[in-house]
XYZ file of C-alpha atoms in Angstrom:
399
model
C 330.792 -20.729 199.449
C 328.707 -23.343 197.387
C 330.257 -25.751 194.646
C 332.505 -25.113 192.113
C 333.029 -26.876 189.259
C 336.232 -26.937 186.746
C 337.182 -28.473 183.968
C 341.001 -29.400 182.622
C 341.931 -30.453 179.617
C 342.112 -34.933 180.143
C 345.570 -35.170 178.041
C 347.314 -32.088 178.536
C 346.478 -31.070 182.606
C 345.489 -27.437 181.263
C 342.741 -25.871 183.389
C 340.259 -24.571 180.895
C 337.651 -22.963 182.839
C 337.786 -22.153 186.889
C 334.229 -21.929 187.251
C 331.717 -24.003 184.680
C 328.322 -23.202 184.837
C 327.326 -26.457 185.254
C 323.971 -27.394 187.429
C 324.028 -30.556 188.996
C 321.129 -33.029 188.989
C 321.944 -34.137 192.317
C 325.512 -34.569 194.514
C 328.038 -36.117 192.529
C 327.904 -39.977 193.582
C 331.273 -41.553 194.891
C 331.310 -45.416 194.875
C 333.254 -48.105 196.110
C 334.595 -50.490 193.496
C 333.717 -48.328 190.648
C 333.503 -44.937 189.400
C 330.773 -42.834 190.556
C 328.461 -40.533 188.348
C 328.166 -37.163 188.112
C 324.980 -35.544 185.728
C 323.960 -32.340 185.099
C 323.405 -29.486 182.274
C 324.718 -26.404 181.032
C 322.654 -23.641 179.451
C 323.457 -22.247 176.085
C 323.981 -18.897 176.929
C 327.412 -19.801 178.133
C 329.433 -19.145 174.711
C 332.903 -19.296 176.524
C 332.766 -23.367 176.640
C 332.893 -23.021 172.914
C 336.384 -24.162 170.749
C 339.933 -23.618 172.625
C 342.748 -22.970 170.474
C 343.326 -26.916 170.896
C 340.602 -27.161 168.234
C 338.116 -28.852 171.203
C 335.720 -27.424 173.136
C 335.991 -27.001 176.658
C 332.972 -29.890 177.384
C 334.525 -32.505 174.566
C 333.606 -36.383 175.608
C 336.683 -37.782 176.823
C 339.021 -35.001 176.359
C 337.670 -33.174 179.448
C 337.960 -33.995 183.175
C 335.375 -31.939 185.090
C 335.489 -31.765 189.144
C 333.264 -30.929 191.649
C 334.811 -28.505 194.627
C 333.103 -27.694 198.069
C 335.060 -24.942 200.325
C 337.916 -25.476 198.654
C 338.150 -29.206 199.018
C 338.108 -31.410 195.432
C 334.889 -33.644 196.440
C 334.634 -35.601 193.333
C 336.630 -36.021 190.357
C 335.766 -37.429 186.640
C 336.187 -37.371 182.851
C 333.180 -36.325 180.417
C 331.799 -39.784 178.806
C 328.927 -38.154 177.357
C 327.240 -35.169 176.132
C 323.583 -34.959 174.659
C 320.672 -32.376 174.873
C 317.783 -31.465 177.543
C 315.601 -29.070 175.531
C 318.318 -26.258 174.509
C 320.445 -27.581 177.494
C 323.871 -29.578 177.167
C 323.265 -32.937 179.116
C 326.658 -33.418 180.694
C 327.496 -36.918 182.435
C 331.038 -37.952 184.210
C 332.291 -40.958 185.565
C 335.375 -41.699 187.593
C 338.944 -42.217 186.716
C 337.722 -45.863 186.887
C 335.840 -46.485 184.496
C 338.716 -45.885 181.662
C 340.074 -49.363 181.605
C 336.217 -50.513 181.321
C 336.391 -51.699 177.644
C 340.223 -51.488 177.007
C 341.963 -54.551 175.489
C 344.973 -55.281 177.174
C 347.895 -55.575 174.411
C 350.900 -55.373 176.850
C 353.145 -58.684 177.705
C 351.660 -61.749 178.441
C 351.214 -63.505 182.428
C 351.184 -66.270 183.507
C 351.077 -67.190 187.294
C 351.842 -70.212 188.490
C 352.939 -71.963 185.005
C 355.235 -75.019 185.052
C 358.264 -74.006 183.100
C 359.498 -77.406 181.597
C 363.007 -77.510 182.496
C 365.908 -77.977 179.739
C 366.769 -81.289 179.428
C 370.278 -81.933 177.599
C 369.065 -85.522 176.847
C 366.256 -84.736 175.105
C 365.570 -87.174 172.060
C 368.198 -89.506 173.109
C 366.562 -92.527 173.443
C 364.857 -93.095 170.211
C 364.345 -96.398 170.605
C 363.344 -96.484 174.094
C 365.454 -99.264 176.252
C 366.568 -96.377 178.549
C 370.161 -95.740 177.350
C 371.621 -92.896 175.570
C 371.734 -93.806 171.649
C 374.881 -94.375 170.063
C 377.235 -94.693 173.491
C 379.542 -97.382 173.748
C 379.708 -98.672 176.714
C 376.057 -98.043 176.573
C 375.211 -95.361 179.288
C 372.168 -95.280 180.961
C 369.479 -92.196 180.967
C 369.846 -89.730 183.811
C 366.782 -88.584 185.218
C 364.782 -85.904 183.673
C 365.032 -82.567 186.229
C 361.907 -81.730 187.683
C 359.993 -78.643 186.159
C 359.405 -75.306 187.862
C 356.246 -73.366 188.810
C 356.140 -69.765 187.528
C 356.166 -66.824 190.275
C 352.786 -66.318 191.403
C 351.395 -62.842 190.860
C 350.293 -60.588 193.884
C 346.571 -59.640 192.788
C 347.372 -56.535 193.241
C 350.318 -56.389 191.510
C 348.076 -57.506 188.405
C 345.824 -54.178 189.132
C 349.143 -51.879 188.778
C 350.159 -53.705 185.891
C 347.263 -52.947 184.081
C 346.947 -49.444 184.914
C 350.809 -48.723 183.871
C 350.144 -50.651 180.594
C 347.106 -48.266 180.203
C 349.278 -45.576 181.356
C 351.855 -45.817 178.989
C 350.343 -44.972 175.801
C 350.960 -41.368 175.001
C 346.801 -40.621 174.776
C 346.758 -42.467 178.052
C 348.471 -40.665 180.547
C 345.913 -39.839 183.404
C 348.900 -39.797 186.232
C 346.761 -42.205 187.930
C 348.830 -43.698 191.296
C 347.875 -46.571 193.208
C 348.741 -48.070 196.799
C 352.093 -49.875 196.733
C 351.068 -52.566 199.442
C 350.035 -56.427 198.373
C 347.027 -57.823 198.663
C 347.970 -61.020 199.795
C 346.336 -63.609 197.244
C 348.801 -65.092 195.026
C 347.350 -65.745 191.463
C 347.306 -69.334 189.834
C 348.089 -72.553 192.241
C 351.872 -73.379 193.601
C 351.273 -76.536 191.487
C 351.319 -75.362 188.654
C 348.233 -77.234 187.075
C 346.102 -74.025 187.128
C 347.653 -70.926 186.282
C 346.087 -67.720 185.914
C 346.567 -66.095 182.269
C 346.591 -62.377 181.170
C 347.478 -62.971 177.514
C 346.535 -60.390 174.470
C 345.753 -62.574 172.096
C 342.853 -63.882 174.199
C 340.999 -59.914 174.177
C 341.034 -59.401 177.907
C 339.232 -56.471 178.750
C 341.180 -54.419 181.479
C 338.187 -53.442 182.749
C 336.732 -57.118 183.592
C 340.146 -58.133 184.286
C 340.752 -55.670 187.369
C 336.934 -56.909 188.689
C 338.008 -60.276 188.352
C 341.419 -60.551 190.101
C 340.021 -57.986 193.156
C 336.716 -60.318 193.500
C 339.118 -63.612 193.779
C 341.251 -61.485 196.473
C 337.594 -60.237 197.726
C 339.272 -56.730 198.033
C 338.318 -53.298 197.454
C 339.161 -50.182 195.796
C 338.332 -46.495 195.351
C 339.220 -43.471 193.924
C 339.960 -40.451 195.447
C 341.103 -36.904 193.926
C 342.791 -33.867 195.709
C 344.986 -30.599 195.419
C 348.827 -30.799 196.153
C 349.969 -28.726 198.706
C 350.780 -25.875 196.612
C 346.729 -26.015 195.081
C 348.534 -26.016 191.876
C 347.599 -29.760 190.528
C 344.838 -32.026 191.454
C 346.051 -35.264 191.559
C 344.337 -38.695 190.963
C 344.999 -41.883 193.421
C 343.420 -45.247 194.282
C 343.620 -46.691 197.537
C 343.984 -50.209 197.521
C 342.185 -52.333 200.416
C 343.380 -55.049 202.744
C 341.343 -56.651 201.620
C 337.963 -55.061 202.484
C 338.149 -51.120 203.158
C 335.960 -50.193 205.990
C 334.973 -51.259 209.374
C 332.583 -51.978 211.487
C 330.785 -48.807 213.123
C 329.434 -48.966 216.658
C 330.228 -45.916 217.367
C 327.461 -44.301 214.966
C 323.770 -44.670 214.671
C 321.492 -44.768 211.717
C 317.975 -45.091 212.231
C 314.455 -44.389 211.072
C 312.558 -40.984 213.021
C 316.178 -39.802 213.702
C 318.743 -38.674 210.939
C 317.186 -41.390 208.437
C 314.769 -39.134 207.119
C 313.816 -41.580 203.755
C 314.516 -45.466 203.096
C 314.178 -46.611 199.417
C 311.558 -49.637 199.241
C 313.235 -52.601 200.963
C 313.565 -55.528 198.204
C 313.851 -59.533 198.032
C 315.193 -60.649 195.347
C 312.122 -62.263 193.264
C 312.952 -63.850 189.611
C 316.744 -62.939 190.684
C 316.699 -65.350 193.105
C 318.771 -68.723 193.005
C 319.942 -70.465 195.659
C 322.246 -73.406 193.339
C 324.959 -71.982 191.461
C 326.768 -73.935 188.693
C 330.361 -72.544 188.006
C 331.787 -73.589 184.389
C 335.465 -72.564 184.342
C 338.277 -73.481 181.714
C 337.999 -76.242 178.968
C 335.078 -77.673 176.583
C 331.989 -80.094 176.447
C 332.501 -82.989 179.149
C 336.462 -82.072 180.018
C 335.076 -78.561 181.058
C 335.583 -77.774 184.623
C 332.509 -77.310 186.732
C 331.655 -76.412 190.709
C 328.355 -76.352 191.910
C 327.462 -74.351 195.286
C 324.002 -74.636 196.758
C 322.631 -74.202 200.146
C 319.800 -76.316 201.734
C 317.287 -72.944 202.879
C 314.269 -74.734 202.378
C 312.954 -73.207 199.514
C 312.705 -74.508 196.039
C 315.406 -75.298 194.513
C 316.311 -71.973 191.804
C 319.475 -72.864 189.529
C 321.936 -70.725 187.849
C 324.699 -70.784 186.068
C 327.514 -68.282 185.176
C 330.739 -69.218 183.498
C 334.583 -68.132 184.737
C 336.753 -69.308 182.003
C 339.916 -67.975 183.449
C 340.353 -71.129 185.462
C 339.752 -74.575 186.220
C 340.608 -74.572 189.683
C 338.044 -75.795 192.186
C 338.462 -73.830 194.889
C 338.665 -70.829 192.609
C 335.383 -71.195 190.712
C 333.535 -72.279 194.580
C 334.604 -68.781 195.383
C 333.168 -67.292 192.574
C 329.987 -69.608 193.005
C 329.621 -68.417 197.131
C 329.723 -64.673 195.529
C 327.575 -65.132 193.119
C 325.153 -66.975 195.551
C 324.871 -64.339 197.979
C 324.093 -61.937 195.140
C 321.035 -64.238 194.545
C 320.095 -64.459 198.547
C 316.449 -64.364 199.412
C 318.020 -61.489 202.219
C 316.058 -58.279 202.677
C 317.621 -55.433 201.558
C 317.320 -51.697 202.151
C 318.856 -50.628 198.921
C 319.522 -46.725 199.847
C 318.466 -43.921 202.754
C 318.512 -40.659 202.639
C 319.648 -39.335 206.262
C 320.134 -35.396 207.477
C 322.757 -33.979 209.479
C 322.308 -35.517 213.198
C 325.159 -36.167 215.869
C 324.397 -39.662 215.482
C 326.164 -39.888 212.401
C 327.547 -36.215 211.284
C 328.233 -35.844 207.669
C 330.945 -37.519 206.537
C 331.705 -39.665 210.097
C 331.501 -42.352 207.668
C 333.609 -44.215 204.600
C 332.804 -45.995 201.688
C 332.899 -49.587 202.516
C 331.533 -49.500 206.502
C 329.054 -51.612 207.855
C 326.440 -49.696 209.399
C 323.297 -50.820 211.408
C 320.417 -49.794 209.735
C 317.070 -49.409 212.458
C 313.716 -49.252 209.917
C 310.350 -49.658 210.728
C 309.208 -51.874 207.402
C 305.692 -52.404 206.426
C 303.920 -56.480 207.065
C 307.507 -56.641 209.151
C 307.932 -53.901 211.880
C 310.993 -52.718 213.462
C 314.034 -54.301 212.063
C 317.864 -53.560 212.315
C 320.298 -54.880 209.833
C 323.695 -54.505 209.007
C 324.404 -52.840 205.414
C 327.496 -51.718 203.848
C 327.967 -48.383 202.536
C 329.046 -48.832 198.963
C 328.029 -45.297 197.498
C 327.135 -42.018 198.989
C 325.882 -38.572 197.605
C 326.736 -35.494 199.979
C 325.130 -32.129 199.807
C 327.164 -30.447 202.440
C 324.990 -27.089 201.542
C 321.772 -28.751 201.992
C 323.129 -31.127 205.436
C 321.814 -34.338 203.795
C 323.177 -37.400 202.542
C 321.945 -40.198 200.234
C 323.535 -43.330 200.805
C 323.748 -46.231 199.389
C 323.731 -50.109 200.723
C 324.362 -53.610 199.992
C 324.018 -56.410 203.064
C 326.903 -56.706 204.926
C 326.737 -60.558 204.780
C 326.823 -60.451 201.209
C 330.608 -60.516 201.375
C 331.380 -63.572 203.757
């Protein structure tokens, strides 16, 4: 039994066709932190993916959820974004479940974490003139002391991630039946002072999409998507697992390396014009009053500035974080980008998950034998052909 691939109707759950003749350009692509890719084509002589009696046909760009199947099991799981033409071929490509807050405004109710809420003061106004009494008493009676404000319940970043997705949710053209983990992530939103809260407002335009990468970068967690039968094979269901923080782990128990079951490396990479090594953070505010943070590390090379701007806060700490990510995104670190490996005992198919740290052993031209840990952020299975394509990041990229 090869793959199978079938489609549903996005909006209504219908099954339209239980086996589309759809030819892959490679294994679809599951990713960690985003929403895999899935490409291939359809010939034309397939006339039964023409109009349902919903008016659409069954390939119709974001109306139709196509998923890939392997003995049964649901290995990947998407919605049609777009549709074009290779010679008389349909060009089909999906994308995760993911990728459909990705350029969503948020419109829902406003947050904001960690606000001082001015508390009510009864005397309010009642000093007009200032000498510290209440006007018009007689006796004169002296000002009691304003009450202290509040700070705002701080919002799990997490929390913030399911909020978004139920606000998305909720629109009748919107129901996916997405679930997410229940659990917290830990990292409270906004500062227990109060002088820095973090602000999901609509009138500002957030973008869900952006907003979700933002609040799981400051938490430095993870994410990924996942689809699967119920136990009757009856549904497939959609669900993403939430991290704490990072998914993964380290694996000592499984070997990667180069003459073994890596059987290709993708050219290993520096970073070139993309490298910086002092990072300029602008966060909330204008002109001089604008907050700033600078990050730089003393690695002996020339000094290579950047700067990227985070306008959802002005907190220090906050905007150093983003600077140290954005900093070891811009590392002069070498960097196997992908490898393609074969079915070994090693490392058998699938031993792995999205978001490991692997060592990588690669013998690299003017440099010789060299192991480094990567983590596995994307991987492309061909159970049928017993090879793998995955693909890496350096594990010290995340702190």
């Amino acid at each position: 039994m090869g793959w199978r691939y079938i489609a549903q109707r996005t909006t209504t759950n219908d099954f339209l066709d239980w086996d589309v003749p759809f030819v892959a350009e490679a294994p679809p692509k599951r990713e960690l932190n985003g929403p895999g890719e899935l490409r291939g084509v359809i010939n034309p002589e397939y006339l039964r993916l023409m109009a349902k009696p919903d008016g659409l046909p069954i390939m119709a760009e974001w109306a139709t959820s196509l998923y890939a199947e392997y003995e049964g099991r649901i290995r990947w799981g998407g919605l049609v974004t777009n549709l074009g033409f290779k010679g008389q071929a349909m060009a089909v490509t999906c994308r995760g479940y993911t990728v459909y807050p990705n350029g969503m405004p948020y419109l829902g109710t406003g947050i904001r974490s960690g606000a001082v809420v001015p508390k009510k003061w009864a005397y309010e106004g009642k000093d007009k003139n200032h000498d510290g009494y209440i006007d018009g008493t007689s006796p004169k009676r002296k000002m009691p002391p304003r009450p202290k404000d509040t700070v705002s319940p701080r919002w799990d970043a997490y929390d913030v991630v399911r909020h978004i997705w139920a606000h998305l949710q909720d629109y009748q053209r919107g129901k996916l039946g997405v679930t997410l983990d229940r659990h917290d992530s830990g990292y409270k939103l906004g500062s227990s002072t109060g002088k820095d809260p973090w602000e999901l407002l609509w009138w500002n335009s957030p973008d869900c999409g952006a907003t979700i990468a933002e609040v799981m970068s400051l938490a430095k967690a993870d994410f990924l998507e996942r689809h699967y039968w119920d136990g009757a094979k009856e549904k497939i269901l959609h669900h993403i697992d939430l991290g704490s923080r990072r998914l993964g782990r380290t694996r000592t128990d499984l070997r990667f390396a180069q003459g073994e079951n890596i059987i290709e490396i993708a050219t290993p990479s520096y970073q070139g014009d993309f490298f910086a090594n002092d990072i300029y953070v602008l966060g909330k505010g204008s002109g001089a009053k604008m907050a700033r943070q600078r990050v730089v590390v003393d690695d002996r090379r020339l000094r290579r500035a950047k700067v990227i701007a985070r306008k959802s806060t002005a907190n220090r700490t906050t905007l150093a974080e983003y600077g140290r990510a954005e900093r070891a995104r811009h590392s002069q670190q070498l960097t196997i980008p992908s490898i393609a490996i074969r079915q070994h005992r090693n490392a058998p198919l699938g031993s792995w998950a999205l978001g490991d740290r692997i060592l990588i052993q690669v013998d690299i031209p003017w440099i010789g034998e060299m192991t480094i840990w990567h983590r596995v952020v994307a991987e492309e299975i061909d159970p049928a052909a017993g090879t793998a394509v995955l693909t890496l990041t350096r594990s010290d990229f995340y702190g």
